[in-house]
PDB file of C-alpha atoms in Angstrom:
ATOM      1  CA  MET A 113      39.382 179.005  38.389  1.00 76.00           C
ATOM      2  CA  LYS A 114      41.306 176.261  40.170  1.00 84.00           C
ATOM      3  CA  THR A 115      42.526 177.136  43.655  1.00 90.00           C
ATOM      4  CA  HIS A 116      45.448 175.814  45.683  1.00 94.00           C
ATOM      5  CA  VAL A 117      43.699 176.299  49.040  1.00 96.00           C
ATOM      6  CA  LYS A 118      40.395 175.128  50.466  1.00 95.00           C
ATOM      7  CA  LYS A 119      38.284 175.850  53.525  1.00 96.00           C
ATOM      8  CA  GLY A 120      40.068 174.822  56.723  1.00 96.00           C
ATOM      9  CA  ASP A 121      43.654 175.087  55.379  1.00 96.00           C
ATOM     10  CA  GLN A 122      46.353 176.935  57.334  1.00 97.00           C
ATOM     11  CA  VAL A 123      47.769 179.752  55.189  1.00 97.00           C
ATOM     12  CA  GLN A 124      50.222 182.640  55.479  1.00 97.00           C
ATOM     13  CA  ILE A 125      49.753 186.027  53.818  1.00 96.00           C
ATOM     14  CA  ILE A 126      52.871 186.664  51.732  1.00 96.00           C
ATOM     15  CA  THR A 127      52.201 190.173  50.372  1.00 94.00           C
ATOM     16  CA  GLY A 128      50.236 193.198  51.457  1.00 89.00           C
ATOM     17  CA  GLY A 129      50.462 196.037  53.910  1.00 87.00           C
ATOM     18  CA  VAL A 130      52.549 196.043  57.062  1.00 90.00           C
ATOM     19  CA  ALA A 131      49.451 195.201  59.102  1.00 89.00           C
ATOM     20  CA  ILE A 132      48.735 191.854  57.380  1.00 92.00           C
ATOM     21  CA  LYS A 133      51.956 190.695  55.708  1.00 94.00           C
ATOM     22  CA  GLY A 134      53.323 187.546  57.366  1.00 95.00           C
ATOM     23  CA  LYS A 135      50.180 186.776  59.389  1.00 95.00           C
ATOM     24  CA  THR A 136      48.861 183.222  59.482  1.00 96.00           C
ATOM     25  CA  GLY A 137      45.331 181.930  59.871  1.00 96.00           C
ATOM     26  CA  THR A 138      42.710 179.427  58.792  1.00 97.00           C
ATOM     27  CA  VAL A 139      40.774 179.797  55.538  1.00 97.00           C
ATOM     28  CA  LEU A 140      37.120 180.475  56.385  1.00 97.00           C
ATOM     29  CA  ALA A 141      35.802 180.787  52.817  1.00 97.00           C
ATOM     30  CA  VAL A 142      37.041 180.542  49.224  1.00 97.00           C
ATOM     31  CA  ASN A 143      35.510 182.462  46.314  1.00 97.00           C
ATOM     32  CA  ALA A 144      37.108 180.884  43.233  1.00 95.00           C
ATOM     33  CA  LYS A 145      35.082 183.019  40.828  1.00 96.00           C
ATOM     34  CA  LYS A 146      36.479 186.277  42.270  1.00 96.00           C
ATOM     35  CA  GLY A 147      39.855 184.766  43.180  1.00 95.00           C
ATOM     36  CA  THR A 148      39.642 185.673  46.866  1.00 96.00           C
ATOM     37  CA  VAL A 149      39.821 183.914  50.231  1.00 97.00           C
ATOM     38  CA  ILE A 150      38.776 184.985  53.716  1.00 97.00           C
ATOM     39  CA  VAL A 151      41.450 184.185  56.297  1.00 96.00           C
ATOM     40  CA  GLY A 152      40.310 184.346  59.915  1.00 94.00           C
ATOM     41  CA  GLY A 153      41.908 187.002  62.092  1.00 89.00           C
ATOM     42  CA  THR A 154      44.210 188.519  59.493  1.00 92.00           C
ATOM     43  CA  ARG A 155      42.374 191.348  57.748  1.00 91.00           C
ATOM     44  CA  THR A 156      39.596 192.763  59.904  1.00 92.00           C
ATOM     45  CA  VAL A 157      37.543 195.745  58.772  1.00 94.00           C
ATOM     46  CA  VAL A 158      34.952 197.709  60.747  1.00 95.00           C
ATOM     47  CA  LYS A 159      31.564 198.299  59.129  1.00 94.00           C
ATOM     48  CA  ALA A 160      28.951 200.755  60.367  1.00 96.00           C
ATOM     49  CA  THR A 161      25.476 199.177  60.458  1.00 94.00           C
ATOM     50  CA  ARG A 162      22.037 200.673  60.876  1.00 95.00           C
ATOM     51  CA  LYS A 163      19.513 199.418  63.384  1.00 94.00           C
ATOM     52  CA  SER A 164      17.400 196.548  62.067  1.00 93.00           C
ATOM     53  CA  GLU A 165      15.410 193.581  63.328  1.00 94.00           C
ATOM     54  CA  ALA A 166      18.464 191.340  62.951  1.00 89.00           C
ATOM     55  CA  ASN A 167      20.757 193.873  64.675  1.00 87.00           C
ATOM     56  CA  PRO A 168      18.615 196.024  67.007  1.00 92.00           C
ATOM     57  CA  ASP A 169      21.562 197.970  68.456  1.00 91.00           C
ATOM     58  CA  GLY A 170      23.242 198.899  65.173  1.00 91.00           C
ATOM     59  CA  GLY A 171      26.690 200.440  65.521  1.00 94.00           C
ATOM     60  CA  LEU A 172      30.103 199.110  64.481  1.00 94.00           C
ATOM     61  CA  LEU A 173      30.599 195.512  63.337  1.00 90.00           C
ATOM     62  CA  ALA A 174      34.030 193.890  62.835  1.00 93.00           C
ATOM     63  CA  GLN A 175      34.277 191.520  59.843  1.00 93.00           C
ATOM     64  CA  ASP A 176      37.031 189.543  58.126  1.00 94.00           C
ATOM     65  CA  ALA A 177      37.732 190.987  54.672  1.00 95.00           C
ATOM     66  CA  PRO A 178      38.802 188.946  51.624  1.00 96.00           C
ATOM     67  CA  VAL A 179      42.401 188.662  50.432  1.00 96.00           C
ATOM     68  CA  SER A 180      43.501 187.837  46.887  1.00 95.00           C
ATOM     69  CA  ILE A 181      44.196 184.126  46.515  1.00 96.00           C
ATOM     70  CA  SER A 182      47.551 184.913  44.892  1.00 95.00           C
ATOM     71  CA  ASN A 183      48.671 186.628  48.113  1.00 96.00           C
ATOM     72  CA  VAL A 184      48.406 183.525  50.325  1.00 96.00           C
ATOM     73  CA  LYS A 185      50.711 180.535  50.737  1.00 97.00           C
ATOM     74  CA  LYS A 186      49.491 177.178  52.046  1.00 97.00           C
ATOM     75  CA  LEU A 187      51.370 175.962  55.135  1.00 95.00           C
ATOM     76  CA  GLY A 188      52.106 172.335  55.924  1.00 78.00           C
TER      77      GLY A 188
END
């Protein structure tokens, strides 16, 4: 699937819930196969993680969640 945005582009979210609609940010990753992009600082979700060697404390971890590529508009 051809995409209109790439990593590093400034984009605005044009549709979605009240919490993310209208927010702007930089594209961190593009998944053309799934048709999604990860925009930094726009859609953050909290994941609960178990203790492991990589994360000895465990607990809550905030991550940027993907947004459909059709819901973003390239700026500039």
